[in-house]
Coordinates of C-alpha atoms in Angstrom, one line a residue:
M1 CA -57.9 88.1 180.9
S2 CA -60.9 86.3 183.3
G3 CA -60.3 85.9 187.2
D4 CA -57.2 86.3 189.5
I5 CA -53.9 84.9 187.5
E6 CA -50.5 84.8 189.3
A7 CA -47.4 84.1 188.8
D8 CA -43.7 84.0 190.0
V9 CA -43.3 86.9 188.6
V10 CA -45.4 89.8 187.7
V11 CA -44.0 92.7 184.6
I12 CA -46.1 95.6 184.4
G13 CA -45.0 97.5 181.0
A14 CA -43.7 94.9 177.4
G15 CA -42.1 98.4 176.7
P16 CA -38.0 97.8 175.5
T17 CA -37.3 96.7 179.7
G18 CA -40.1 95.4 180.2
A19 CA -40.1 93.1 177.1
A20 CA -36.1 92.2 177.6
A21 CA -36.9 91.4 181.6
A22 CA -40.4 88.8 180.9
W23 CA -37.8 87.0 177.6
R24 CA -34.2 86.8 180.5
L25 CA -37.1 85.3 183.1
A26 CA -38.7 83.5 181.4
A27 CA -36.6 81.3 179.1
A28 CA -34.9 80.7 183.0
G29 CA -38.4 78.6 183.4
L30 CA -39.7 81.1 185.6
S31 CA -42.9 81.5 185.5
V32 CA -43.8 85.4 184.0
V33 CA -47.2 87.4 183.2
C34 CA -46.4 90.8 181.3
L35 CA -48.9 93.1 181.7
E36 CA -49.3 95.8 179.3
R37 CA -51.7 98.6 178.2
G38 CA -51.8 98.4 174.8
H39 CA -52.3 96.0 171.9
W40 CA -49.9 94.3 169.1
F41 CA -49.4 97.9 167.1
D42 CA -50.3 97.2 163.8
Y43 CA -48.2 98.5 161.5
A44 CA -50.1 97.4 158.5
A45 CA -52.5 100.0 159.3
L46 CA -49.6 102.9 159.6
G47 CA -48.9 101.5 155.9
Q48 CA -45.4 103.0 156.1
G49 CA -44.1 104.3 151.8
E50 CA -48.0 104.5 151.1
P51 CA -50.0 107.2 150.3
G52 CA -51.1 109.8 153.0
Y53 CA -48.1 108.1 155.3
G54 CA -46.9 112.2 156.3
R55 CA -50.1 113.0 157.3
R56 CA -50.8 109.3 159.5
R57 CA -47.6 110.2 161.8
R58 CA -48.7 113.2 162.4
A59 CA -52.1 112.6 164.3
T60 CA -52.8 108.8 165.2
F61 CA -49.4 107.2 165.2
N62 CA -47.7 110.6 166.5
D63 CA -45.1 110.6 169.1
N64 CA -46.6 113.1 171.5
P65 CA -49.6 110.6 173.5
N66 CA -51.3 114.0 173.7
L67 CA -51.8 114.2 169.6
R68 CA -51.7 110.2 168.8
R69 CA -55.3 110.3 172.3
H70 CA -55.2 106.3 170.9
S71 CA -57.5 104.7 173.3
D72 CA -54.4 102.9 175.0
D73 CA -53.5 105.9 175.9
Y74 CA -53.7 108.2 178.7
P75 CA -53.8 112.2 178.7
V76 CA -50.2 114.1 179.8
D77 CA -50.5 117.3 181.9
D78 CA -47.6 118.8 180.1
S79 CA -48.3 122.7 180.6
D80 CA -45.9 123.3 183.4
S81 CA -43.4 121.8 180.9
P82 CA -41.5 123.2 177.3
I83 CA -41.0 119.9 176.3
K84 CA -43.4 117.7 175.7
P85 CA -43.9 113.8 175.8
M86 CA -43.1 111.0 173.6
I87 CA -43.7 107.6 174.5
G88 CA -45.7 104.5 173.1
N89 CA -48.1 102.2 174.7
A90 CA -47.8 99.6 172.2
V91 CA -46.4 95.1 172.9
G92 CA -42.9 97.1 171.7
G93 CA -43.7 100.9 174.4
S94 CA -42.0 103.2 172.5
S95 CA -39.5 100.9 170.6
I96 CA -42.3 101.5 167.8
Y97 CA -41.1 104.6 168.0
W98 CA -38.0 105.2 168.1
A99 CA -34.7 106.5 166.0
A100 CA -33.1 102.2 166.2
H101 CA -30.4 104.9 168.0
V102 CA -29.0 102.6 170.8
P103 CA -24.7 103.7 172.1
R104 CA -23.5 102.6 175.7
Y105 CA -23.5 105.1 177.9
R106 CA -20.2 105.6 178.2
P107 CA -17.9 104.9 181.7
E108 CA -17.1 108.1 183.2
D109 CA -21.3 108.8 183.2
F110 CA -21.3 106.3 186.0
R111 CA -19.3 108.6 188.4
V112 CA -19.8 112.7 186.9
R113 CA -19.8 113.0 191.0
S114 CA -16.4 111.9 191.1
L115 CA -14.6 113.5 188.2
D116 CA -17.2 116.8 187.7
N117 CA -18.5 117.7 191.6
V118 CA -21.7 118.0 189.7
G119 CA -24.5 115.9 190.2
D120 CA -24.2 112.0 191.8
D121 CA -21.9 109.3 190.8
W122 CA -23.9 105.5 190.4
P123 CA -23.2 102.5 192.9
I124 CA -23.0 100.4 190.0
T125 CA -20.3 100.9 187.3
Y126 CA -19.7 100.3 183.6
E127 CA -17.8 97.2 183.5
D128 CA -20.9 95.9 186.9
I129 CA -23.2 96.2 183.0
A130 CA -20.8 95.7 180.3
P131 CA -21.8 91.8 180.0
Y132 CA -25.3 93.1 179.6
Y133 CA -24.6 94.8 177.3
D134 CA -23.4 92.6 175.1
L135 CA -26.1 90.6 174.8
N136 CA -28.5 93.1 174.5
E137 CA -26.8 94.2 171.1
T138 CA -27.0 90.5 171.0
E139 CA -30.2 90.1 170.6
I140 CA -31.2 93.3 169.3
G141 CA -29.0 93.5 166.6
L142 CA -26.1 95.6 166.2
A143 CA -25.2 97.8 162.7
S144 CA -22.1 99.4 164.3
F145 CA -18.2 100.5 162.7
P146 CA -15.9 98.6 164.6
G147 CA -13.0 101.3 166.3
D148 CA -14.5 104.2 167.2
P149 CA -12.1 105.8 169.6
A150 CA -13.9 107.5 171.9
G151 CA -16.6 104.1 172.2
P152 CA -16.5 101.1 174.1
E153 CA -14.9 98.3 173.5
R154 CA -17.5 95.1 172.0
T155 CA -16.4 91.1 171.9
A156 CA -19.0 90.7 169.1
A157 CA -18.4 91.7 165.6
P158 CA -21.2 93.9 165.2
L159 CA -23.6 93.5 162.4
S160 CA -22.3 95.1 158.6
M161 CA -23.5 99.5 158.8
P162 CA -24.6 101.1 155.7
S163 CA -22.7 104.0 154.1
I164 CA -23.6 107.0 155.6
G165 CA -24.0 108.5 151.9
P166 CA -23.8 112.1 150.3
A167 CA -24.8 114.1 152.9
G168 CA -22.4 112.4 155.6
R169 CA -19.9 112.6 153.7
R170 CA -19.6 115.9 153.1
L171 CA -20.1 117.0 156.5
A172 CA -17.9 114.3 157.8
R173 CA -15.3 117.0 155.8
A174 CA -16.2 119.4 157.8
F175 CA -15.3 117.7 161.1
D176 CA -12.3 116.6 159.7
S177 CA -11.2 119.5 159.4
L178 CA -12.1 121.3 162.9
G179 CA -10.4 118.2 164.0
W180 CA -13.6 117.5 165.7
H181 CA -14.2 113.3 166.6
W182 CA -16.8 111.9 164.6
W183 CA -18.3 107.7 163.9
P184 CA -21.7 106.5 162.4
V185 CA -24.3 106.0 165.1
D186 CA -24.5 103.0 166.8
L187 CA -28.1 101.4 164.5
A188 CA -30.5 98.4 166.0
V189 CA -31.6 96.6 163.0
G190 CA -32.8 93.1 164.2
Q191 CA -32.1 89.7 163.9
D192 CA -33.7 86.9 161.4
A193 CA -34.7 83.9 163.4
D194 CA -34.5 82.0 160.8
D195 CA -31.2 83.2 158.2
P196 CA -28.7 85.9 160.6
R197 CA -27.7 86.4 157.1
T198 CA -30.7 88.2 156.3
A199 CA -31.5 90.6 158.8
R200 CA -29.9 93.8 157.2
C201 CA -31.5 96.6 157.0
T202 CA -31.5 97.9 153.5
H203 CA -31.8 101.4 154.0
I204 CA -34.4 103.1 151.9
G205 CA -35.7 105.5 153.0
P206 CA -35.9 107.5 155.8
C207 CA -35.8 105.8 159.9
E208 CA -39.4 105.4 160.6
P209 CA -41.6 103.3 161.9
G210 CA -43.0 100.4 159.9
C211 CA -39.2 100.0 158.1
P212 CA -38.3 96.4 158.2
A213 CA -35.5 96.4 159.9
R214 CA -37.1 99.2 163.0
I215 CA -40.1 96.5 162.2
R216 CA -37.3 93.0 162.9
A217 CA -35.0 95.9 166.3
G218 CA -38.3 97.0 168.3
A219 CA -38.9 95.0 171.2
D220 CA -41.7 93.7 169.7
R221 CA -40.6 91.0 167.8
A222 CA -36.6 91.4 169.7
Y223 CA -37.7 90.1 173.2
M224 CA -41.8 89.8 173.8
K225 CA -42.6 87.5 170.9
K226 CA -38.8 85.2 172.1
A227 CA -40.7 85.5 175.8
L228 CA -43.6 84.0 174.6
A229 CA -41.7 81.7 172.9
A230 CA -40.2 80.5 176.3
G231 CA -43.4 80.3 178.1
A232 CA -44.6 83.9 179.6
R233 CA -47.6 85.4 179.3
L234 CA -48.4 88.3 177.8
H235 CA -51.5 90.4 178.2
T236 CA -53.1 93.4 176.4
G237 CA -55.0 95.8 177.1
A238 CA -54.3 95.1 180.5
R239 CA -54.3 99.0 182.7
V240 CA -52.6 98.6 185.9
I241 CA -54.1 101.1 187.5
G242 CA -53.0 100.1 191.2
L243 CA -50.5 98.0 193.7
E244 CA -51.6 96.4 196.6
H245 CA -49.8 95.5 199.7
D246 CA -49.9 92.8 202.8
A247 CA -49.0 93.4 206.4
A248 CA -45.0 93.4 206.1
H249 CA -45.2 96.0 203.0
R250 CA -44.8 93.4 200.1
V251 CA -47.0 93.6 196.7
A252 CA -49.5 91.4 197.1
A253 CA -50.8 92.1 194.1
A254 CA -51.5 94.5 191.0
L255 CA -54.8 95.5 190.2
V256 CA -55.1 95.7 186.9
A257 CA -58.7 97.2 184.8
D258 CA -58.8 95.9 181.2
D259 CA -62.7 96.5 178.8
S260 CA -64.5 93.3 180.5
G261 CA -63.3 94.7 184.2
T262 CA -61.3 94.7 187.2
R263 CA -59.3 91.6 188.6
R264 CA -56.2 90.8 190.6
V265 CA -53.0 89.6 189.3
R266 CA -51.1 88.2 192.5
G267 CA -47.1 87.4 192.3
H268 CA -43.6 86.6 193.7
R269 CA -41.6 89.7 193.0
F270 CA -43.2 92.5 190.9
I271 CA -40.9 94.0 187.7
L272 CA -42.4 97.6 187.0
A273 CA -41.5 98.4 183.6
A274 CA -44.0 101.0 182.7
N275 CA -41.3 104.0 181.3
G276 CA -39.7 106.9 184.0
M277 CA -43.5 108.1 183.7
G278 CA -45.3 105.6 184.1
T279 CA -43.8 103.9 186.4
P280 CA -43.8 106.7 189.5
R281 CA -47.0 108.2 188.2
L282 CA -48.2 104.9 189.6
L283 CA -46.6 104.1 192.6
L284 CA -48.2 107.7 193.8
L285 CA -51.0 106.4 192.6
S286 CA -51.4 103.5 194.7
A287 CA -50.5 105.6 198.3
S288 CA -51.9 103.4 201.5
K289 CA -51.4 104.2 205.4
A290 CA -48.1 102.5 205.1
F291 CA -47.5 104.2 202.3
P292 CA -49.4 107.9 201.8
N293 CA -47.1 109.6 200.0
G294 CA -47.0 107.1 197.2
L295 CA -45.5 102.9 197.1
A296 CA -41.5 103.1 197.9
N297 CA -41.5 106.5 198.2
S298 CA -40.7 107.1 201.9
S299 CA -37.1 109.5 200.3
G300 CA -39.5 111.9 198.8
L301 CA -38.2 111.0 195.7
V302 CA -40.3 109.3 193.5
G303 CA -41.6 111.5 190.4
R304 CA -38.8 113.2 191.1
N305 CA -35.3 114.3 190.0
L306 CA -36.8 114.1 186.5
M307 CA -33.8 114.2 183.3
L308 CA -35.2 115.2 179.5
H309 CA -32.5 115.4 178.0
P310 CA -33.6 118.5 176.2
H311 CA -32.5 118.8 172.5
A312 CA -31.4 121.8 170.1
R313 CA -31.5 121.7 166.2
V314 CA -29.9 124.0 163.9
D315 CA -31.0 123.2 160.2
G316 CA -28.3 123.7 156.7
Y317 CA -29.8 124.8 153.5
F318 CA -28.0 123.8 150.3
A319 CA -28.0 124.6 146.8
E320 CA -27.3 121.3 145.0
R321 CA -28.9 118.8 146.0
L322 CA -27.7 116.5 149.1
G323 CA -28.7 112.8 148.1
T324 CA -30.6 112.1 151.4
W325 CA -33.3 110.5 150.2
T326 CA -32.6 108.2 147.5
P327 CA -31.9 104.4 148.2
G328 CA -28.8 103.5 150.6
Q329 CA -28.4 106.7 152.7
K330 CA -29.6 106.1 156.3
A331 CA -26.6 105.8 158.8
G332 CA -25.8 108.8 161.0
I333 CA -23.4 109.8 162.3
V334 CA -22.7 111.3 165.6
C335 CA -20.0 113.5 166.6
L336 CA -19.2 113.4 170.8
E337 CA -16.1 116.4 170.1
F338 CA -17.6 118.2 173.2
Y339 CA -19.4 115.0 175.4
A340 CA -17.1 115.7 178.7
T341 CA -16.8 119.2 180.9
R342 CA -15.0 121.2 179.0
A343 CA -13.9 124.1 182.0
E344 CA -14.0 126.4 179.2
N345 CA -16.8 126.4 177.9
G346 CA -18.7 127.5 181.4
F347 CA -20.8 124.7 181.9
P348 CA -20.6 121.6 183.1
R349 CA -20.9 118.2 181.2
G350 CA -21.0 118.1 177.2
F351 CA -23.8 116.4 173.7
K352 CA -23.6 115.3 170.9
M353 CA -23.9 116.1 168.3
Q354 CA -25.8 113.9 165.4
L355 CA -26.6 114.5 162.0
N356 CA -29.8 112.8 161.3
A357 CA -32.3 112.6 157.9
S358 CA -33.4 115.7 156.1
P359 CA -36.7 116.2 156.6
A360 CA -39.4 114.3 155.3
P361 CA -42.0 116.2 152.4
A362 CA -44.7 116.9 154.9
D363 CA -42.6 118.4 157.1
I364 CA -41.3 120.2 154.6
A365 CA -44.6 121.1 153.5
R366 CA -45.5 122.4 156.4
R367 CA -43.6 124.2 157.7
S368 CA -40.3 124.3 156.6
G369 CA -38.0 122.9 158.9
S370 CA -37.4 125.3 161.5
A371 CA -38.2 128.0 158.9
A372 CA -41.8 129.7 158.2
P373 CA -43.9 127.4 156.1
L374 CA -43.9 127.1 152.3
P375 CA -46.4 129.4 150.7
W376 CA -50.2 128.0 150.1
G377 CA -51.5 127.8 146.5
A378 CA -49.5 129.5 144.0
G379 CA -45.5 128.6 144.6
H380 CA -45.7 126.0 146.6
H381 CA -44.3 123.2 144.7
E382 CA -41.4 125.7 143.0
A383 CA -40.9 126.4 146.5
F384 CA -40.6 122.9 148.1
A385 CA -38.0 121.6 144.8
E386 CA -36.2 124.5 147.0
Q387 CA -35.9 123.0 149.9
F388 CA -36.5 119.0 149.3
D389 CA -33.2 117.1 149.2
R390 CA -31.7 120.4 149.5
I391 CA -31.2 120.2 154.5
A392 CA -28.9 119.3 156.0
S393 CA -30.6 119.5 160.3
L394 CA -27.4 118.1 163.1
N395 CA -29.7 117.4 166.3
I396 CA -28.1 118.7 169.4
C397 CA -28.8 115.8 172.8
I398 CA -27.1 117.4 175.8
E399 CA -26.5 116.1 179.3
D400 CA -29.7 117.3 181.7
L401 CA -28.6 117.2 184.9
A402 CA -31.2 116.0 188.0
D403 CA -33.6 118.4 189.9
R404 CA -35.6 117.8 193.2
D405 CA -38.0 120.5 191.3
N406 CA -37.9 119.0 188.1
R407 CA -40.5 116.1 187.8
I408 CA -43.3 113.6 187.1
T409 CA -46.8 113.8 189.6
L410 CA -50.4 113.6 189.3
S411 CA -52.3 116.1 187.8
S412 CA -55.5 118.3 189.3
E413 CA -56.4 118.7 186.0
L414 CA -57.2 116.0 183.5
A415 CA -57.6 112.1 184.1
D416 CA -57.2 109.2 182.1
R417 CA -60.7 106.6 181.0
D418 CA -60.5 104.8 184.9
G419 CA -60.7 108.1 186.3
L420 CA -57.3 108.7 187.9
P421 CA -55.5 111.3 187.6
A422 CA -53.1 111.5 184.5
P423 CA -49.0 112.0 185.2
K424 CA -48.5 115.5 185.3
M425 CA -44.9 116.2 184.2
I426 CA -43.2 120.1 185.8
Y427 CA -39.8 120.7 184.1
R428 CA -38.1 123.8 183.4
L429 CA -34.7 124.5 181.5
S430 CA -31.6 125.4 183.6
D431 CA -29.5 128.0 183.1
A432 CA -26.7 125.8 182.5
S433 CA -28.5 123.7 179.8
R434 CA -29.8 126.9 178.1
A435 CA -26.2 127.6 177.8
N436 CA -24.9 124.2 176.2
L437 CA -26.9 124.6 174.6
D438 CA -26.4 128.0 172.5
F439 CA -22.8 127.1 172.8
A440 CA -23.3 123.6 170.9
M441 CA -26.0 126.1 167.8
D442 CA -23.0 127.4 167.6
R443 CA -20.3 124.2 166.6
A444 CA -23.4 123.2 164.9
E445 CA -23.1 126.5 162.5
Q446 CA -19.8 126.0 162.1
V447 CA -20.2 122.3 160.9
L448 CA -22.8 123.2 158.1
N449 CA -21.5 126.9 157.2
M450 CA -18.0 124.2 156.1
S451 CA -20.1 121.9 154.4
G452 CA -21.4 124.8 152.4
A453 CA -24.5 126.3 153.5
T454 CA -26.1 128.7 152.3
A455 CA -28.5 130.2 154.9
T456 CA -28.9 128.1 158.9
V457 CA -31.9 128.3 160.9
R458 CA -32.1 127.3 164.6
D459 CA -34.6 125.9 167.0
P460 CA -33.2 126.7 170.2
L461 CA -35.0 124.1 172.2
K462 CA -37.4 121.2 170.6
A463 CA -40.9 120.4 171.4
Q464 CA -41.7 117.6 171.3
A465 CA -38.5 115.7 172.3
G466 CA -39.8 114.2 175.3
F467 CA -38.8 110.5 174.6
H468 CA -35.6 110.5 177.0
L469 CA -37.5 110.3 180.8
M470 CA -34.8 109.1 183.9
G471 CA -34.4 110.0 187.4
T472 CA -37.4 109.4 188.8
A473 CA -37.3 107.0 190.8
R474 CA -33.2 107.0 191.0
M475 CA -30.9 104.1 191.9
G476 CA -28.0 104.1 195.1
D477 CA -27.3 101.9 198.1
D478 CA -28.8 105.2 200.8
P479 CA -32.5 104.8 201.3
D480 CA -32.9 108.0 202.6
N481 CA -31.3 109.0 199.1
A482 CA -32.8 106.6 196.3
V483 CA -35.8 104.9 195.9
V484 CA -34.1 101.7 194.2
D485 CA -30.8 99.8 195.6
A486 CA -28.1 98.6 192.9
F487 CA -29.9 95.9 191.4
G488 CA -33.3 97.8 191.1
R489 CA -35.0 96.9 194.0
C490 CA -37.4 99.3 196.2
H491 CA -35.4 100.2 199.5
D492 CA -39.1 99.8 201.0
V493 CA -40.6 97.3 199.3
G494 CA -38.4 94.4 199.5
N495 CA -39.9 92.4 196.0
L496 CA -41.2 95.1 193.8
F497 CA -38.1 95.6 191.4
I498 CA -37.9 98.8 189.2
V499 CA -36.0 98.2 185.3
D500 CA -37.2 101.2 182.8
S501 CA -34.6 104.5 183.1
S502 CA -37.0 106.2 186.1
I503 CA -33.2 104.4 188.0
F504 CA -30.7 106.3 186.5
V505 CA -28.8 108.8 188.2
T506 CA -27.5 111.0 186.2
S507 CA -28.6 111.1 181.8
G508 CA -24.6 111.1 179.6
A509 CA -26.2 112.5 176.9
M510 CA -26.8 109.3 175.2
N511 CA -29.9 108.0 173.8
P512 CA -30.7 105.5 177.3
T513 CA -32.9 102.8 175.4
S514 CA -28.9 100.4 175.6
T515 CA -28.6 101.3 178.8
A516 CA -32.2 101.1 180.7
Q517 CA -32.0 97.1 179.0
A518 CA -28.4 96.0 179.8
L519 CA -29.8 97.0 183.9
A520 CA -33.6 95.2 182.7
L521 CA -30.8 91.6 181.8
R522 CA -28.8 92.0 184.7
T523 CA -32.2 92.2 187.1
A524 CA -34.0 90.0 185.9
D525 CA -30.5 87.6 185.9
H526 CA -29.9 88.7 190.1
L527 CA -34.2 87.4 190.7
I528 CA -32.9 84.6 188.6
A529 CA -29.8 83.5 191.0
T530 CA -32.1 85.0 193.8
R531 CA -35.4 83.0 192.5
H532 CA -36.1 80.7 196.1
A533 CA -35.0 83.5 198.3
P534 CA -38.0 85.3 200.4

């Protein structure tokens, strides 16, 4: 990148939402520049399935940037949060590391104030973004099993699902005995540009970065490569360190640092897609005389209302092997029996419970699921053999309610490579969330025991689970109580739009990527329709 650059639209971030927006805009003929602080992910260096893969995943390819410590990452001050950050900084963003689980939010997730008198209603409805769910699922290659009574109607035929495998069938029988809902997860398996019929997940091992289906479904391939083919320009290693505005309070340029210096990227409109941590951080770093508390922050809500989807896990130990690590076992199952509020539970909203793959060999060798580490030296291999492929894990994801005091701010202790304050996570688990997690673990233990588990072990709050960062630039019609409007346009800055999960009003208990991408595509269409507006 040399000299100043101009474009109709400047997109900051090439993750799931930024890449989707860049593709949609470029395909419509707009001039698009996408700025990404990371680079293209080196799947060959990851070496999925090769010796040492488990060690590399825990170190240089860890989901947590504070453990990964790549030069493209910024440090995160997480000293005031029991849940640690899990984000990616690369083309494709966190979709490099994700579980490829892409459920839709449910219609009721957009109106929890009306239904349950908690949180706030969104200024949009499920029906407003349903067509964009359809579009996104086509582009990322959705595999699902039709007919879920708790799921949405879909217009397009999904790709075929893999088997849920012997472990899935075992737990499904327990759910059936209890009369509880269960269904195979919705998976992104990608599309093959040459022959869509070959775009099928082979499911030869656990769902991890580097497998062929995951590579196809990541935003780097599903969206960014198509954006480039449509004429978008991508600059990697481009660290946006500030946004500059003019006298009319419109963003005039993004100030970008790279290994060769600092320059400006100018545009007619700007899109922020830096995730629920990077987006508020950049707005706070862009404070000015007109915006002393941060750009677009007259409401005081930039960074506030952080929602994280607290997770817990219950591991069930079985006497016999479960077949989890055999070819063909990949698709998890999810239970939504307790997704909605039940007054008798004593807490609002609910949770999803999901069967995931058995712990990986390296994880068992180091810490045996949620239990104590295996012995080293004599007896290690025998202890390992007693547990490998004998553990079924039920992960619990609860709906996190917005709290102004849970927030992203600027650290006074840590700085990034450019000398700028690192983001700081400040988060406290509420009493309602703790009650929700405890109730859910009781239900998970009930299912595992009915499935034949000889013992169960609980992880009451997964520390390494900060992969869903939502609410830090929330959407709403009232500028005093929201950062952006229903199309992601900042109330204070007329040509600045936000399309990542920062703009979520509530969190549901579903993985947010599919919803964030649908919103990004909707905002892109709004920009296309108003391309000649001032």
